[in-house]
XYZ file of C-alpha atoms in Angstrom:
90
model
C 85.447 78.589 112.242
C 88.639 80.493 112.977
C 88.977 82.317 116.244
C 91.426 84.790 114.709
C 90.627 87.297 111.999
C 93.067 89.253 109.870
C 92.882 92.572 108.111
C 95.591 94.229 106.055
C 95.878 97.996 106.215
C 98.762 99.430 104.227
C 101.888 97.813 105.719
C 100.157 96.391 108.798
C 98.494 93.050 109.401
C 95.890 93.481 112.125
C 94.983 90.401 114.136
C 91.663 90.231 115.973
C 90.358 87.509 118.284
C 92.062 84.586 119.970
C 95.517 83.470 118.900
C 95.773 79.934 120.190
C 96.273 76.345 119.120
C 92.824 76.223 117.547
C 93.220 79.340 115.390
C 96.791 79.042 114.129
C 96.196 76.847 111.096
C 94.555 79.633 109.067
C 97.529 81.932 109.682
C 100.065 79.205 109.060
C 98.749 78.051 105.681
C 98.300 81.572 104.302
C 101.401 83.192 105.799
C 103.132 83.971 102.493
C 100.106 85.925 101.277
C 99.364 87.506 104.642
C 102.859 88.827 105.239
C 103.714 90.079 101.755
C 104.267 93.849 101.890
C 103.751 93.887 105.669
C 106.234 95.460 108.092
C 104.398 94.871 111.356
C 101.689 92.875 113.067
C 99.186 94.813 115.157
C 97.972 92.660 118.045
C 95.950 95.355 119.832
C 92.672 93.516 119.184
C 93.921 90.068 120.140
C 91.944 89.021 123.199
C 93.901 85.903 124.133
C 97.296 84.378 123.314
C 98.464 80.974 124.482
C 102.017 79.626 124.311
C 101.550 78.245 120.792
C 100.228 81.615 119.643
C 103.229 83.349 121.170
C 105.602 80.863 119.536
C 103.929 81.549 116.191
C 104.299 85.310 116.635
C 107.995 84.790 117.391
C 108.366 82.711 114.230
C 106.539 85.238 112.032
C 108.519 88.176 113.451
C 111.794 86.424 112.744
C 110.890 84.784 109.440
C 109.461 87.957 107.888
C 111.414 90.561 109.897
C 108.231 92.044 111.367
C 107.599 94.230 114.381
C 104.762 93.757 116.867
C 102.591 96.738 117.755
C 99.626 97.139 120.075
C 101.028 94.732 122.652
C 98.678 94.377 125.627
C 100.035 94.265 129.185
C 99.143 90.551 129.356
C 101.058 89.745 126.169
C 103.974 91.893 127.331
C 104.056 89.845 130.535
C 104.207 86.604 128.509
C 107.011 88.023 126.376
C 108.955 88.931 129.509
C 108.249 85.617 131.280
C 109.669 83.702 128.303
C 112.538 86.240 128.026
C 111.649 87.039 124.393
C 112.203 90.799 124.420
C 115.264 90.510 122.182
C 113.658 87.873 119.935
C 110.438 89.757 119.146
C 110.924 93.055 117.383
C 108.909 95.686 119.222
């Protein structure tokens, strides 16, 4: 069972749950469908992100020209620690 859930609302893909090594496969294999007609990823309901989850967000933002919204203080800290402010569209 996936630890991450997705929900499309207009031009937003909302992620809910844990974004980690164990949950990335579902996003990865369905990315073309998930990100069609999407302009941003809302991560407000993501409860945990590990380094592989962050790397995947970076890839999706760059590959599909997406912005991240709903960034928690913990995720913002990770973004800053890895110096990704200019890589991830916010």
